[in-house]
Tab-separated table of C-alpha atoms in Angstrom:
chain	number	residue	atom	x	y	z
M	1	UNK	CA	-70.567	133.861	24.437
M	2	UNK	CA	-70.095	131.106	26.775
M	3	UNK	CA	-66.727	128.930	26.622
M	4	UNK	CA	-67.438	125.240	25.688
M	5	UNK	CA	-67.132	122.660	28.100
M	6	UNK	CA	-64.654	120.409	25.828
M	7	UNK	CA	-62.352	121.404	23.261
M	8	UNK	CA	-61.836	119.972	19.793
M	9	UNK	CA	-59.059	117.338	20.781
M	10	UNK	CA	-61.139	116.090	24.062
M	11	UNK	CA	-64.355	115.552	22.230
M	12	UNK	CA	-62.373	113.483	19.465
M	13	UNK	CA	-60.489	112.042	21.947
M	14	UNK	CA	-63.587	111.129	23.660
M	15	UNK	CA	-62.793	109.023	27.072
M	16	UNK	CA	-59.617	108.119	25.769
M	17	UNK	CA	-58.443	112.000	26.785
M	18	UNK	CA	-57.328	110.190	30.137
M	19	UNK	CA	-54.478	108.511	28.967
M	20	UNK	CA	-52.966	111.797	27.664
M	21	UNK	CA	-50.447	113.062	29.986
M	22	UNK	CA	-51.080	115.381	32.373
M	23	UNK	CA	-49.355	118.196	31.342
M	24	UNK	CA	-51.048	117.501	27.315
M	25	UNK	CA	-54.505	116.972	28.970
M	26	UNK	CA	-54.001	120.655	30.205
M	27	UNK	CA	-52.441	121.689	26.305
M	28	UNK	CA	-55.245	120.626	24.599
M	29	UNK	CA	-58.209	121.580	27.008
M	30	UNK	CA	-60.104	124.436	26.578
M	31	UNK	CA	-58.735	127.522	27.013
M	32	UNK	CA	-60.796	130.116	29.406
M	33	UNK	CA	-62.811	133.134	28.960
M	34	UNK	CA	-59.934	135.940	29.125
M	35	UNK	CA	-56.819	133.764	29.132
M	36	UNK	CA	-54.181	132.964	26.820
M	37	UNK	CA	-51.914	129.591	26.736
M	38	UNK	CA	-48.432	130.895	25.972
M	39	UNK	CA	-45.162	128.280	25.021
M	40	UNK	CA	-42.031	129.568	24.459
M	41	UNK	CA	-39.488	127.139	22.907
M	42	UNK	CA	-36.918	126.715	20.380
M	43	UNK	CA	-37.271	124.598	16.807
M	44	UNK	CA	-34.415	122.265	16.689
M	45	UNK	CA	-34.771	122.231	12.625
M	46	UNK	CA	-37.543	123.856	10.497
M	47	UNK	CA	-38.450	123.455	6.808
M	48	UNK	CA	-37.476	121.327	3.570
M	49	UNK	CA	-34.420	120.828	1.705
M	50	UNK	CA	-36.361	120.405	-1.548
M	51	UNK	CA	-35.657	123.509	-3.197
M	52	UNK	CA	-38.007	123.294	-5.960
M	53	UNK	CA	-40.643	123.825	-3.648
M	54	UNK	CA	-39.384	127.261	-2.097
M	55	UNK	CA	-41.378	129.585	-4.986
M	56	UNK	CA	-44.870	127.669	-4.565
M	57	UNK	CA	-43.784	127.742	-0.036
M	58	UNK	CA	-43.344	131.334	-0.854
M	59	UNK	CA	-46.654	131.942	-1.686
M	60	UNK	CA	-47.682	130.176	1.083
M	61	UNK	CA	-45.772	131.830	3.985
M	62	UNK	CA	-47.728	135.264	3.240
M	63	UNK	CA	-50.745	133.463	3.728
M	64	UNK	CA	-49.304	132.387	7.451
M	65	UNK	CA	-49.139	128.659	6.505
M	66	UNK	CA	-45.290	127.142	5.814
M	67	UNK	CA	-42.120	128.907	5.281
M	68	UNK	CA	-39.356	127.565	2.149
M	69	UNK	CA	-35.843	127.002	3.254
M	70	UNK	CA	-34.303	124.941	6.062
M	71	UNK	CA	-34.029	126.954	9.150
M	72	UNK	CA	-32.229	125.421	12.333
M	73	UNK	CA	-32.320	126.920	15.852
M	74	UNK	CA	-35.559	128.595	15.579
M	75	UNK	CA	-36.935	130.753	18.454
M	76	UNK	CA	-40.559	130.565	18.570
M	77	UNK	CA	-43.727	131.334	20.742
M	78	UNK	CA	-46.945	130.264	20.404
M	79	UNK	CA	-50.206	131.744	21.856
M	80	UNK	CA	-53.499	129.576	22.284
M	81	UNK	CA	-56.962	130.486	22.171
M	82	UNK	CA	-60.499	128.923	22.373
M	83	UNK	CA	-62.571	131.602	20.331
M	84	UNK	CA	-66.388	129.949	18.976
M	85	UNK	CA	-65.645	126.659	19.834
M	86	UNK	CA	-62.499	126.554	17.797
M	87	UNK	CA	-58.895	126.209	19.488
M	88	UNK	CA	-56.803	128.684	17.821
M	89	UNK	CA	-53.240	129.256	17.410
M	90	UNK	CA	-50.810	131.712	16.626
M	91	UNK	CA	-47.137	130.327	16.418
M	92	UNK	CA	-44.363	133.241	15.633
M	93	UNK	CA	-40.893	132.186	14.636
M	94	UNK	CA	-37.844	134.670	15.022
M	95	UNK	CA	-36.059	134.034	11.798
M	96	UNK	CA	-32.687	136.140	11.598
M	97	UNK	CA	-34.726	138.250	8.867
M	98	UNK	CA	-37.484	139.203	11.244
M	99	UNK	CA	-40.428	137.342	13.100
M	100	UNK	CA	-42.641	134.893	10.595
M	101	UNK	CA	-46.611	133.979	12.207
M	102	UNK	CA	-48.369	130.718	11.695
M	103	UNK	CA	-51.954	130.859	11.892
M	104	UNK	CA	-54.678	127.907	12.408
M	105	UNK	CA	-58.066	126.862	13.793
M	106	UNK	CA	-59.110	123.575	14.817
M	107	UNK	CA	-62.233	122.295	15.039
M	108	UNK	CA	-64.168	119.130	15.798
M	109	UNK	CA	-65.620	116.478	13.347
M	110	UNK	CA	-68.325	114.360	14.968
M	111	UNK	CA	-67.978	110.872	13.905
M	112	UNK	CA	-70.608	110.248	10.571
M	113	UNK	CA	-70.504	114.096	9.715
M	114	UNK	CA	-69.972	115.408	6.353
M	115	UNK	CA	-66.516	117.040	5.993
M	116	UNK	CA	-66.193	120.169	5.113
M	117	UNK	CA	-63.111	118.860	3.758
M	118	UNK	CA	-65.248	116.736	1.346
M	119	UNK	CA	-66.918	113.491	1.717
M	120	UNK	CA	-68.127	111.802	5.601
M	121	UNK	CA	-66.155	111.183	8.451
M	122	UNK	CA	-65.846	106.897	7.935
M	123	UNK	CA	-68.489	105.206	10.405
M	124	UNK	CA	-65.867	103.429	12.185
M	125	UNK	CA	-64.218	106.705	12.777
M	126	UNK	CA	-64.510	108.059	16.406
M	127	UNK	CA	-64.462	111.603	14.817
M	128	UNK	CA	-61.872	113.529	14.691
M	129	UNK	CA	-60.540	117.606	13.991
M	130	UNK	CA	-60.246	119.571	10.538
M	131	UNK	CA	-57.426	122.151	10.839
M	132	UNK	CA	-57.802	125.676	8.380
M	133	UNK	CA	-54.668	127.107	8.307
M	134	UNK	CA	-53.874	130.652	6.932
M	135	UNK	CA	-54.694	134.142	7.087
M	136	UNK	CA	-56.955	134.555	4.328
M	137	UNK	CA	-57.622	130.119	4.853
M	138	UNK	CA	-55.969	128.471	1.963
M	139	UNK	CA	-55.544	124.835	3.287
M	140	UNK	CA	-58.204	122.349	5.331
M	141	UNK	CA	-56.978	119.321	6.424
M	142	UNK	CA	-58.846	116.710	8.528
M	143	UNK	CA	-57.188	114.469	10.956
M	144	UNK	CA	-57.487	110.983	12.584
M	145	UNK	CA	-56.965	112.160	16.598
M	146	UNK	CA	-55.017	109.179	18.340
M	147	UNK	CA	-53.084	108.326	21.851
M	148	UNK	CA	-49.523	106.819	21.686
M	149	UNK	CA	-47.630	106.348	24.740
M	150	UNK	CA	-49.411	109.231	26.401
M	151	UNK	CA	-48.805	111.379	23.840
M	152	UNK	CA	-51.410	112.822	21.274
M	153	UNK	CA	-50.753	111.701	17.416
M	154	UNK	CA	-52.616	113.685	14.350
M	155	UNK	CA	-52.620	111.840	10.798
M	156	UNK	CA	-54.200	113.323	7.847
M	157	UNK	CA	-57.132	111.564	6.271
M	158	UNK	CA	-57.984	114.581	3.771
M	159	UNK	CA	-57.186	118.064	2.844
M	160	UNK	CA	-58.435	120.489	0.824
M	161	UNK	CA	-57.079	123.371	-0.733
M	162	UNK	CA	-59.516	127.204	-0.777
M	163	UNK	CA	-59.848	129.706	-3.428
M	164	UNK	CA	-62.608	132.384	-2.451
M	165	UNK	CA	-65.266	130.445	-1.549
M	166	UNK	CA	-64.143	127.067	-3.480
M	167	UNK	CA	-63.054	124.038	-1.990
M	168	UNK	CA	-60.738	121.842	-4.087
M	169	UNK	CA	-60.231	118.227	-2.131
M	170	UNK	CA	-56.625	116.662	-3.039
M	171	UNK	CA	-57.157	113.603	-5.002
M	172	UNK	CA	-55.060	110.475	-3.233
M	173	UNK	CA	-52.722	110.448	-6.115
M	174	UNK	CA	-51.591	113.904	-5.090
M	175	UNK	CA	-52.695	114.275	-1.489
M	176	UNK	CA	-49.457	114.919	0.969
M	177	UNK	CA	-50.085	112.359	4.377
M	178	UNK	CA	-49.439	114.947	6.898
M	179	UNK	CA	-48.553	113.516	10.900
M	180	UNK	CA	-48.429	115.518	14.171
M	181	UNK	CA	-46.951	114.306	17.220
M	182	UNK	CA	-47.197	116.584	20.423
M	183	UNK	CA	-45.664	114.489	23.322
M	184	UNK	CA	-44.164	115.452	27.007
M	185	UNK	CA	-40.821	114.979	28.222
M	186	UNK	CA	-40.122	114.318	31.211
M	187	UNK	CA	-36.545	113.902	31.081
M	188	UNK	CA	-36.350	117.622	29.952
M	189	UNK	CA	-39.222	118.307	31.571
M	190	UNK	CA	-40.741	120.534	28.116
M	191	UNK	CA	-43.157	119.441	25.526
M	192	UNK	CA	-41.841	118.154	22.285
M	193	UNK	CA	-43.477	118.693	19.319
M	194	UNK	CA	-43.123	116.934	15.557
M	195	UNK	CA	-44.838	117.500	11.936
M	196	UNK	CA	-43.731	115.370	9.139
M	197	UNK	CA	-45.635	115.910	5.897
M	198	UNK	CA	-45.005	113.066	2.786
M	199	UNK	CA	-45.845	113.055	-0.630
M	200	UNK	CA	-46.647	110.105	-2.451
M	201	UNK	CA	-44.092	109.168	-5.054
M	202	UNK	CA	-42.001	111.881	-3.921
M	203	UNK	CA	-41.283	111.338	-0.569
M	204	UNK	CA	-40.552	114.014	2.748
M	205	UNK	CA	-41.254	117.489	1.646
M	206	UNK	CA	-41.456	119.203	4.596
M	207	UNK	CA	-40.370	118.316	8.631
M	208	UNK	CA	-40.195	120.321	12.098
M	209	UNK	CA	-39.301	119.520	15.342
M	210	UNK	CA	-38.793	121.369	18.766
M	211	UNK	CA	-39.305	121.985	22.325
M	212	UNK	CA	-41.373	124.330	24.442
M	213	UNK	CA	-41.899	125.247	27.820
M	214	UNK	CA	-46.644	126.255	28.091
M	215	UNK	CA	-48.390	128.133	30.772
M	216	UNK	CA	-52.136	129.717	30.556
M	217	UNK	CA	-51.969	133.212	31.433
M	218	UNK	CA	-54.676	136.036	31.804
M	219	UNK	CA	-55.226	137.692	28.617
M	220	UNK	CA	-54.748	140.888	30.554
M	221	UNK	CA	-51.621	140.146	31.820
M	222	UNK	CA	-50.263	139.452	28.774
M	223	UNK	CA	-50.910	142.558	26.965
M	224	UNK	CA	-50.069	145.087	29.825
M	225	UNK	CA	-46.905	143.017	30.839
M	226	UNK	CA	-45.932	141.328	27.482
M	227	UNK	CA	-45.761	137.916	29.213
């Protein structure tokens, strides 16, 4: 099958994918036929304080979708993909009681499309991505894709959780406001990246942040020199 042309974030992005910088228009472009993107990079903190929710997180981290406690220090790589038009990632995080995978897909929304998520894109929307995280898929969440200071910015506008084949939209009452900011810095020269997710009424309920080095490398490669 033949690699598309753009990926998720650049056909969301639309013409507006110039004023990412360089080194993020490369990050979110499509990844090529036989070749990996590979970052390597530590998470400064990791997690939520909010104890309550480590039992209903613990279900979640054997799905491969958030982890309960509050790590700091956290040792992570994360390898890139673009399989069937979707940008997929696996992020692993070396925890002190063994390694911990994140797994997602992204895809694109065209603007005035029904969600899978539920309900249509808004028409003054210029599309945007749905992310289905897990391994089996247990959460959906579509995003608003934006540019801040050369930097790409994700904000939830739905999400969705998935039982078998049931989809259960989050009413607004409920419905956490989830915000991902991927950014470049040049001071340190590495990528930074930030998720804060908010409940309403309750407040922060979950937060990471780190830093990462990102190079695309042949698929090959990687396996035979574990690179």
């Amino acid at each position: 099958m033949s690699s598309p042309s753009r990926s998720a974030y650049e056909r969301a992005l639309g013409a507006r994918v110039a004023e990412l910088h360089l080194v993020l228009r490369r990050y979110f472009a499509v990844i090529p036929p036989g070749a990996v993107g590979v970052g390597e990079g530590v998470f400064e903190s990791f997690g939520t304080q909010r104890r309550w929710l480590w039992p209903v997180l613990a279900i979640a981290k054997r799905c491969g979708v958030i982890v309960p406690g509050v790590h700091r220090e956290v040792p992570f790589r994360v390898e890139n993909r673009t399989e069937d038009g979707e940008q997929t990632a696996t992020r692993t995080m070396k925890f002190d009681d063994g390694d911990w995978s994140m797994v997602d897909a992204v895809s694109f929304v065209p603007r005035g499309s029904r969600s899978e998520v539920g309900g249509e894109v808004p028409c003054d929307s210029q599309g945007g991505v749905v992310d289905v995280l897990g391994k089996p898929s247990i959460v959906e969440a579509e995003f608003a894709v934006d540019v801040v200071n050369g930097g790409l910015r994700l904000r939830s506008r739905r999400i969705a959780l998935r039982a078998g084949g049931l989809r259960l939209p989050m009413p607004l009452v409920l419905r956490p406001v989830i915000e991902l900011s991927e950014r470049f810095d040049d001071t340190l020269d590495r990528q930074r990246v930030e998720l804060n997710v908010d409940v309403p009424l309750i407040g922060r309920v979950y937060e990471y942040s780190g830093t990462f080095t990102y190079r695309i490398v042949s698929e090959y490669l990687r396996s035979t020199r574990g690179n």
